[in-house]
Amino acid sequence: MTDDRAGLTGRRILVTGASSGIGLATARLFAQSGAQVALIARDATRLDQAATAVGGVGLVADVRDPAAVTAAVAAAVDSLGGLDGLVCAAGINARLPIESVSDALWADVIATNLSGTFYTCRAALPHLSVAGTAGAPASIVTVASGGALLPPGSGYTAYAASKGGVVSLTKALAREAAPAVRVNCVLPGNASTPITQSLMATMTPTEREAKLAAYALGRIAEPLEIARAIKFLTSADSSYAVGTSLSIDGGRIFH
Ligand SMILES: NC(=O)c1ccc[n+]([C@@H]2O[C@H](COP(=O)([O-])OP(=O)(O)OC[C@H]3O[C@@H](n4cnc5c(N)ncnc54)[C@H](OP(=O)(O)O)[C@@H]3O)[C@@H](O)[C@H]2O)c1
């Protein structure tokens, strides 16, 4: 069943990190809303399964590689016939005390979360600008994290730095890309995805309990609850939102 209350029918949307978690939930929600969707991730098998399940086009690319990103964006434009929306959800996490963060891990977290978002926005913007100038404004939604504003504990130097960069990049690009393209950011709290599951596996039972207690709702999010916010920022329902950072975090209580 499609839901076109947000006017997404026929919109052409590219989602990175779309083979799992928040990106997959977002691609699925867009497709259910009548959009045409292209999905980017690295692992071809998982991506194929996701693209088939969603009814979209899978494009294998590593967002750390600018040439691969440019090629994948061009392929998405070819296959969808243009581009009206981009969601940058590809990301990785790391939770280690700073003295254990190797040069390679630091570089990987920054390359994936921050540079990957930059490369994807840079490659997609000309296409989005064309669509946004010709019709309804196009849209970019970046995915940062509540940890960009206040890390939930120790061990988040690389991750928080990368996501703080995403928030700043979003605000700077929002000024540059408007009015043809609206650029906004979501800051999720923890959602039930493999990133969070592997992170929580590193915690003691007491730490896990404290994590859940830090949310006013007493639970972490379902990926769909984050996807709905991304859909809102992509659709005309958020027509006056530009450069905003939308926290969707179940009322995370900062200690
Ligand atoms: N889940 C949370 O609690 C939470 C909270 C705040 C923010 N976020 C952010 O939300 C985003 C999605 O997180 P998630 O929890 O949904 O993660 P996830 O389930 O682990 O999915 C990550 C996705 O990104 C892709 N990916 C990772 N590295 C990539 C690369 N170099 N190039 C292309 N694709 C890549 C993965 O596929 P491949 O591995 O096959 O490439 C996968 O499709 C991330 O940016 C994350 O930081 C998540």
mmCIF file of C-alpha atoms and ligand atoms in Angstrom:
data_model
loop_
_atom_site.group_PDB
_atom_site.id
_atom_site.type_symbol
_atom_site.label_atom_id
_atom_site.label_comp_id
_atom_site.label_asym_id
_atom_site.label_seq_id
_atom_site.Cartn_x
_atom_site.Cartn_y
_atom_site.Cartn_z
ATOM 1 C CA MET A 1 0.000 0.000 0.000
ATOM 2 C CA THR A 2 1.412 3.414 -0.890
ATOM 3 C CA ASP A 3 1.126 6.524 1.224
ATOM 4 C CA ASP A 4 1.453 9.726 -0.793
ATOM 5 C CA ARG A 5 0.366 12.223 1.853
ATOM 6 C CA ALA A 6 3.830 13.768 1.693
ATOM 7 C CA GLY A 7 3.769 14.084 -2.128
ATOM 8 C CA LEU A 8 6.647 11.695 -2.743
ATOM 9 C CA THR A 9 5.108 9.840 -5.690
ATOM 10 C CA GLY A 10 7.569 9.748 -8.560
ATOM 11 C CA ARG A 11 10.318 11.524 -6.592
ATOM 12 C CA ARG A 12 13.730 10.022 -7.387
ATOM 13 C CA ILE A 13 15.725 9.442 -4.228
ATOM 14 C CA LEU A 14 19.207 8.053 -3.549
ATOM 15 C CA VAL A 15 19.957 6.578 -0.115
ATOM 16 C CA THR A 16 23.472 5.638 1.035
ATOM 17 C CA GLY A 17 23.931 2.971 3.685
ATOM 18 C CA ALA A 18 20.660 1.548 2.431
ATOM 19 C CA SER A 19 21.349 -2.161 2.916
ATOM 20 C CA SER A 20 20.802 -2.099 6.677
ATOM 21 C CA GLY A 21 19.301 -0.286 9.643
ATOM 22 C CA ILE A 22 18.163 3.311 9.259
ATOM 23 C CA GLY A 23 19.116 3.569 5.569
ATOM 24 C CA LEU A 24 17.175 0.404 4.705
ATOM 25 C CA ALA A 25 14.116 1.523 6.702
ATOM 26 C CA THR A 26 14.284 4.877 4.900
ATOM 27 C CA ALA A 27 14.587 3.354 1.423
ATOM 28 C CA ARG A 28 11.634 1.064 2.209
ATOM 29 C CA LEU A 29 9.496 3.929 3.522
ATOM 30 C CA PHE A 30 10.226 6.058 0.457
ATOM 31 C CA ALA A 31 9.344 3.182 -1.872
ATOM 32 C CA GLN A 32 6.107 2.580 0.061
ATOM 33 C CA SER A 33 5.395 6.304 -0.396
ATOM 34 C CA GLY A 34 5.605 6.004 -4.174
ATOM 35 C CA ALA A 35 9.188 7.240 -4.695
ATOM 36 C CA GLN A 36 11.743 5.620 -7.009
ATOM 37 C CA VAL A 37 14.728 4.636 -4.935
ATOM 38 C CA ALA A 38 18.406 3.886 -5.559
ATOM 39 C CA LEU A 39 20.422 2.281 -2.776
ATOM 40 C CA ILE A 40 24.174 2.462 -2.102
ATOM 41 C CA ALA A 41 26.307 0.202 0.120
ATOM 42 C CA ARG A 42 29.502 -1.873 -0.215
ATOM 43 C CA ASP A 43 28.478 -5.499 0.280
ATOM 44 C CA ALA A 44 26.849 -6.575 -3.013
ATOM 45 C CA THR A 45 24.934 -9.539 -1.612
ATOM 46 C CA ARG A 46 23.318 -7.625 1.215
ATOM 47 C CA LEU A 47 22.634 -4.686 -1.097
ATOM 48 C CA ASP A 48 20.958 -6.917 -3.702
ATOM 49 C CA GLN A 49 18.685 -8.384 -1.041
ATOM 50 C CA ALA A 50 17.770 -4.908 0.210
ATOM 51 C CA ALA A 51 17.182 -3.512 -3.286
ATOM 52 C CA THR A 52 14.960 -6.467 -4.175
ATOM 53 C CA ALA A 53 13.001 -6.200 -0.932
ATOM 54 C CA VAL A 54 12.473 -2.467 -1.419
ATOM 55 C CA GLY A 55 11.928 -2.568 -5.190
ATOM 56 C CA GLY A 56 14.813 -0.185 -5.884
ATOM 57 C CA VAL A 57 18.104 -0.084 -7.762
ATOM 58 C CA GLY A 58 21.214 -1.296 -5.913
ATOM 59 C CA LEU A 59 24.532 0.434 -6.664
ATOM 60 C CA VAL A 60 27.661 -0.917 -5.010
ATOM 61 C CA ALA A 61 29.999 1.867 -3.861
ATOM 62 C CA ASP A 62 32.275 2.743 -0.975
ATOM 63 C CA VAL A 63 31.492 6.281 0.175
ATOM 64 C CA ARG A 64 35.134 6.708 1.246
ATOM 65 C CA ASP A 65 36.125 6.647 -2.437
ATOM 66 C CA PRO A 66 35.200 9.898 -4.221
ATOM 67 C CA ALA A 67 35.496 8.405 -7.730
ATOM 68 C CA ALA A 68 33.238 5.478 -6.800
ATOM 69 C CA VAL A 69 30.701 7.864 -5.283
ATOM 70 C CA THR A 70 30.661 10.046 -8.400
ATOM 71 C CA ALA A 71 30.150 6.964 -10.599
ATOM 72 C CA ALA A 72 27.343 5.616 -8.373
ATOM 73 C CA VAL A 73 25.541 8.969 -8.328
ATOM 74 C CA ALA A 74 25.792 9.143 -12.138
ATOM 75 C CA ALA A 75 24.412 5.591 -12.369
ATOM 76 C CA ALA A 76 21.524 6.525 -10.065
ATOM 77 C CA VAL A 77 20.720 9.567 -12.200
ATOM 78 C CA ASP A 78 20.799 7.404 -15.340
ATOM 79 C CA SER A 79 18.614 4.713 -13.937
ATOM 80 C CA LEU A 80 16.079 6.978 -12.187
ATOM 81 C CA GLY A 81 16.078 9.652 -14.909
ATOM 82 C CA GLY A 82 17.291 12.378 -12.527
ATOM 83 C CA LEU A 83 17.502 12.990 -8.801
ATOM 84 C CA ASP A 84 15.141 14.815 -6.429
ATOM 85 C CA GLY A 85 16.457 13.624 -3.094
ATOM 86 C CA LEU A 86 19.541 12.295 -1.319
ATOM 87 C CA VAL A 87 19.858 10.699 2.106
ATOM 88 C CA CYS A 88 23.369 10.146 3.485
ATOM 89 C CA ALA A 89 22.957 7.339 6.009
ATOM 90 C CA ALA A 90 26.171 5.339 5.420
ATOM 91 C CA GLY A 91 28.132 5.316 8.638
ATOM 92 C CA ILE A 92 30.198 3.340 11.114
ATOM 93 C CA ASN A 93 30.705 3.642 14.855
ATOM 94 C CA ALA A 94 33.658 3.180 17.182
ATOM 95 C CA ARG A 95 33.736 3.189 20.964
ATOM 96 C CA LEU A 96 37.263 3.153 22.354
ATOM 97 C CA PRO A 97 39.248 5.332 24.732
ATOM 98 C CA ILE A 98 41.312 7.852 22.785
ATOM 99 C CA GLU A 99 44.614 6.127 23.512
ATOM 100 C CA SER A 100 43.260 3.006 21.775
ATOM 101 C CA VAL A 101 42.006 4.813 18.683
ATOM 102 C CA SER A 102 44.610 3.956 16.045
ATOM 103 C CA ASP A 103 45.450 6.314 13.201
ATOM 104 C CA ALA A 104 43.739 3.853 10.867
ATOM 105 C CA LEU A 105 40.512 3.734 12.904
ATOM 106 C CA TRP A 106 40.374 7.529 13.260
ATOM 107 C CA ALA A 107 40.925 7.904 9.487
ATOM 108 C CA ASP A 108 38.265 5.284 8.714
ATOM 109 C CA VAL A 109 35.579 6.858 10.913
ATOM 110 C CA ILE A 110 36.236 10.330 9.475
ATOM 111 C CA ALA A 111 36.462 8.969 5.898
ATOM 112 C CA THR A 112 33.171 7.082 6.159
ATOM 113 C CA ASN A 113 30.998 9.399 8.220
ATOM 114 C CA LEU A 114 32.272 12.850 7.271
ATOM 115 C CA SER A 115 34.174 12.584 3.973
ATOM 116 C CA GLY A 116 31.628 10.067 2.641
ATOM 117 C CA THR A 117 28.813 12.510 3.327
ATOM 118 C CA PHE A 118 30.819 15.309 1.700
ATOM 119 C CA TYR A 119 31.650 13.267 -1.437
ATOM 120 C CA THR A 120 28.048 12.143 -1.858
ATOM 121 C CA CYS A 121 26.571 15.623 -1.416
ATOM 122 C CA ARG A 122 29.163 17.102 -3.800
ATOM 123 C CA ALA A 123 28.435 14.532 -6.503
ATOM 124 C CA ALA A 124 24.640 14.735 -6.158
ATOM 125 C CA LEU A 125 24.174 18.485 -5.786
ATOM 126 C CA PRO A 126 24.388 19.449 -9.494
ATOM 127 C CA HIS A 127 21.695 16.876 -10.334
ATOM 128 C CA LEU A 128 19.512 17.913 -7.405
ATOM 129 C CA SER A 129 19.896 21.578 -8.364
ATOM 130 C CA VAL A 130 18.660 20.872 -11.888
ATOM 131 C CA ALA A 131 15.594 19.019 -10.567
ATOM 132 C CA GLY A 132 14.995 21.579 -7.819
ATOM 133 C CA THR A 133 15.181 24.499 -10.225
ATOM 134 C CA ALA A 134 12.822 22.847 -12.704
ATOM 135 C CA GLY A 135 10.199 21.674 -10.203
ATOM 136 C CA ALA A 136 9.670 21.395 -6.459
ATOM 137 C CA PRO A 137 12.787 22.025 -4.342
ATOM 138 C CA ALA A 138 15.027 19.007 -4.090
ATOM 139 C CA SER A 139 16.317 17.770 -0.761
ATOM 140 C CA ILE A 140 19.365 16.395 1.031
ATOM 141 C CA VAL A 141 19.084 14.813 4.468
ATOM 142 C CA THR A 142 22.292 13.945 6.275
ATOM 143 C CA VAL A 143 22.370 11.560 9.222
ATOM 144 C CA ALA A 144 24.472 12.776 12.146
ATOM 145 C CA SER A 145 23.866 11.596 15.723
ATOM 146 C CA GLY A 146 22.799 12.882 19.106
ATOM 147 C CA GLY A 147 26.398 12.049 20.012
ATOM 148 C CA ALA A 148 27.516 14.983 17.840
ATOM 149 C CA LEU A 149 26.076 17.395 20.410
ATOM 150 C CA LEU A 150 26.701 15.409 23.563
ATOM 151 C CA PRO A 151 28.437 12.025 23.497
ATOM 152 C CA PRO A 152 26.604 9.457 25.629
ATOM 153 C CA GLY A 153 29.750 8.507 27.568
ATOM 154 C CA SER A 154 33.465 8.044 27.071
ATOM 155 C CA GLY A 155 35.004 6.452 23.993
ATOM 156 C CA TYR A 156 33.306 8.522 21.325
ATOM 157 C CA THR A 157 36.038 10.958 20.238
ATOM 158 C CA ALA A 158 36.285 9.796 16.619
ATOM 159 C CA TYR A 159 32.564 9.170 16.139
ATOM 160 C CA ALA A 160 31.443 12.432 17.780
ATOM 161 C CA ALA A 161 34.027 14.437 15.821
ATOM 162 C CA SER A 162 32.859 12.903 12.547
ATOM 163 C CA LYS A 163 29.182 13.553 13.325
ATOM 164 C CA GLY A 164 29.844 17.096 14.581
ATOM 165 C CA GLY A 165 31.447 17.637 11.184
ATOM 166 C CA VAL A 166 28.292 16.343 9.492
ATOM 167 C CA VAL A 167 26.164 18.883 11.408
ATOM 168 C CA SER A 168 28.462 21.753 10.360
ATOM 169 C CA LEU A 169 28.712 20.512 6.779
ATOM 170 C CA THR A 170 24.917 20.372 6.629
ATOM 171 C CA LYS A 171 24.500 23.950 7.840
ATOM 172 C CA ALA A 172 27.165 25.282 5.460
ATOM 173 C CA LEU A 173 25.763 23.405 2.461
ATOM 174 C CA ALA A 174 22.216 24.470 3.338
ATOM 175 C CA ARG A 175 23.223 28.111 2.813
ATOM 176 C CA GLU A 176 24.940 27.274 -0.456
ATOM 177 C CA ALA A 177 22.319 24.990 -2.001
ATOM 178 C CA ALA A 178 19.088 26.900 -1.231
ATOM 179 C CA PRO A 179 16.619 27.677 -2.655
ATOM 180 C CA ALA A 180 16.807 24.898 -5.275
ATOM 181 C CA VAL A 181 17.878 22.292 -2.720
ATOM 182 C CA ARG A 182 16.944 22.170 0.976
ATOM 183 C CA VAL A 183 19.610 20.544 3.140
ATOM 184 C CA ASN A 184 18.824 19.295 6.643
ATOM 185 C CA CYS A 185 20.160 16.847 9.197
ATOM 186 C CA VAL A 186 18.662 14.266 11.563
ATOM 187 C CA LEU A 187 20.322 13.481 14.871
ATOM 188 C CA PRO A 188 19.083 10.064 15.962
ATOM 189 C CA GLY A 189 19.402 8.666 19.432
ATOM 190 C CA ASN A 190 20.154 4.952 19.552
ATOM 191 C CA ALA A 191 18.124 2.869 17.140
ATOM 192 C CA SER A 192 17.874 -0.900 17.077
ATOM 193 C CA THR A 193 20.283 -1.635 14.203
ATOM 194 C CA PRO A 194 23.502 -3.675 13.855
ATOM 195 C CA ILE A 195 25.628 -0.595 14.796
ATOM 196 C CA THR A 196 23.828 -0.279 18.120
ATOM 197 C CA GLN A 197 23.642 -4.009 18.716
ATOM 198 C CA SER A 198 27.429 -4.356 18.299
ATOM 199 C CA LEU A 199 28.020 -1.276 20.447
ATOM 200 C CA MET A 200 25.771 -2.576 23.212
ATOM 201 C CA ALA A 201 27.564 -5.925 23.073
ATOM 202 C CA THR A 202 30.689 -4.098 24.311
ATOM 203 C CA MET A 203 28.816 -2.776 27.385
ATOM 204 C CA THR A 204 28.429 -4.219 30.848
ATOM 205 C CA PRO A 205 24.831 -4.981 31.984
ATOM 206 C CA THR A 206 24.993 -1.884 34.211
ATOM 207 C CA GLU A 207 26.071 0.284 31.281
ATOM 208 C CA ARG A 208 23.252 -1.125 29.138
ATOM 209 C CA GLU A 209 20.689 -0.423 31.851
ATOM 210 C CA ALA A 210 22.003 3.135 32.244
ATOM 211 C CA LYS A 211 21.793 3.636 28.467
ATOM 212 C CA LEU A 212 18.099 2.723 28.355
ATOM 213 C CA ALA A 213 17.378 4.771 31.499
ATOM 214 C CA ALA A 214 18.908 7.813 29.776
ATOM 215 C CA TYR A 215 15.929 7.922 27.401
ATOM 216 C CA ALA A 216 12.726 9.532 28.662
ATOM 217 C CA LEU A 217 10.843 6.841 26.725
ATOM 218 C CA GLY A 218 12.970 4.149 28.419
ATOM 219 C CA ARG A 219 13.798 2.439 25.136
ATOM 220 C CA ILE A 220 15.854 2.856 21.978
ATOM 221 C CA ALA A 221 14.207 3.659 18.632
ATOM 222 C CA GLU A 222 13.033 1.385 15.859
ATOM 223 C CA PRO A 223 14.785 2.317 12.579
ATOM 224 C CA LEU A 224 11.380 3.238 11.107
ATOM 225 C CA GLU A 225 10.973 5.973 13.729
ATOM 226 C CA ILE A 226 14.140 7.636 12.412
ATOM 227 C CA ALA A 227 13.137 6.983 8.786
ATOM 228 C CA ARG A 228 9.871 8.866 9.340
ATOM 229 C CA ALA A 229 11.827 11.962 10.373
ATOM 230 C CA ILE A 230 14.013 11.620 7.271
ATOM 231 C CA LYS A 231 10.871 11.349 5.146
ATOM 232 C CA PHE A 232 9.510 14.507 6.781
ATOM 233 C CA LEU A 233 12.715 16.445 5.986
ATOM 234 C CA THR A 234 12.687 15.120 2.403
ATOM 235 C CA SER A 235 9.054 15.930 1.706
ATOM 236 C CA ALA A 236 7.265 19.215 1.143
ATOM 237 C CA ASP A 237 5.848 18.861 4.676
ATOM 238 C CA SER A 238 9.122 20.461 5.824
ATOM 239 C CA SER A 239 9.176 23.115 3.076
ATOM 240 C CA TYR A 240 10.510 25.849 5.397
ATOM 241 C CA ALA A 241 13.193 23.705 7.084
ATOM 242 C CA VAL A 242 16.698 24.593 5.879
ATOM 243 C CA GLY A 243 19.934 23.752 7.707
ATOM 244 C CA THR A 244 18.055 22.369 10.679
ATOM 245 C CA SER A 245 19.344 19.655 13.011
ATOM 246 C CA LEU A 246 16.361 17.554 14.024
ATOM 247 C CA SER A 247 16.945 15.446 17.138
ATOM 248 C CA ILE A 248 14.888 12.235 17.198
ATOM 249 C CA ASP A 249 16.081 10.696 20.414
ATOM 250 C CA GLY A 250 13.196 9.605 22.640
ATOM 251 C CA GLY A 251 14.057 12.394 25.078
ATOM 252 C CA ARG A 252 17.658 11.477 25.801
ATOM 253 C CA ILE A 253 18.447 12.828 29.224
ATOM 254 C CA PHE A 254 21.892 14.336 29.348
ATOM 255 C CA HIS A 255 23.820 13.642 32.552
HETATM 256 N N1 LIG B 1 21.704 3.074 15.004
HETATM 257 C C1 LIG B 1 21.916 4.076 15.838
HETATM 258 O O1 LIG B 1 21.725 3.944 17.054
HETATM 259 C C2 LIG B 1 22.376 5.399 15.326
HETATM 260 C C3 LIG B 1 22.335 6.498 16.190
HETATM 261 C C4 LIG B 1 22.751 7.733 15.709
HETATM 262 C C5 LIG B 1 23.215 7.838 14.417
HETATM 263 N N2 LIG B 1 23.245 6.755 13.615
HETATM 264 C C6 LIG B 1 23.744 6.913 12.256
HETATM 265 O O2 LIG B 1 22.781 6.434 11.350
HETATM 266 C C7 LIG B 1 23.439 5.921 10.186
HETATM 267 C C8 LIG B 1 22.929 4.507 9.924
HETATM 268 O O3 LIG B 1 23.272 3.715 11.036
HETATM 269 P P1 LIG B 1 22.664 2.252 11.225
HETATM 270 O O4 LIG B 1 22.586 2.044 12.678
HETATM 271 O O5 LIG B 1 21.483 2.092 10.364
HETATM 272 O O6 LIG B 1 23.903 1.386 10.660
HETATM 273 P P2 LIG B 1 23.958 -0.085 10.024
HETATM 274 O O7 LIG B 1 22.716 -0.858 10.264
HETATM 275 O O8 LIG B 1 25.267 -0.661 10.437
HETATM 276 O O9 LIG B 1 24.034 0.237 8.465
HETATM 277 C C9 LIG B 1 25.115 0.947 7.944
HETATM 278 C C10 LIG B 1 24.938 1.006 6.451
HETATM 279 O O10 LIG B 1 26.009 1.801 5.907
HETATM 280 C C11 LIG B 1 26.691 1.027 4.906
HETATM 281 N N3 LIG B 1 28.087 1.455 4.896
HETATM 282 C C12 LIG B 1 28.973 1.430 5.922
HETATM 283 N N4 LIG B 1 30.157 1.884 5.507
HETATM 284 C C13 LIG B 1 30.011 2.213 4.201
HETATM 285 C C14 LIG B 1 30.889 2.705 3.212
HETATM 286 N N5 LIG B 1 32.179 2.973 3.469
HETATM 287 N N6 LIG B 1 30.410 2.936 1.969
HETATM 288 C C15 LIG B 1 29.104 2.676 1.678
HETATM 289 N N7 LIG B 1 28.235 2.196 2.576
HETATM 290 C C16 LIG B 1 28.690 1.955 3.810
HETATM 291 C C17 LIG B 1 26.472 -0.429 5.325
HETATM 292 O O11 LIG B 1 26.599 -1.357 4.277
HETATM 293 P P3 LIG B 1 28.029 -2.004 3.899
HETATM 294 O O12 LIG B 1 28.703 -2.356 5.196
HETATM 295 O O13 LIG B 1 27.714 -3.167 3.036
HETATM 296 O O14 LIG B 1 28.774 -0.957 3.154
HETATM 297 C C18 LIG B 1 25.009 -0.345 5.766
HETATM 298 O O15 LIG B 1 24.169 -0.351 4.643
HETATM 299 C C19 LIG B 1 24.927 5.993 10.480
HETATM 300 O O16 LIG B 1 25.461 7.144 9.888
HETATM 301 C C20 LIG B 1 24.992 6.096 11.977
HETATM 302 O O17 LIG B 1 26.157 6.744 12.447
HETATM 303 C C21 LIG B 1 22.845 5.534 14.036
#
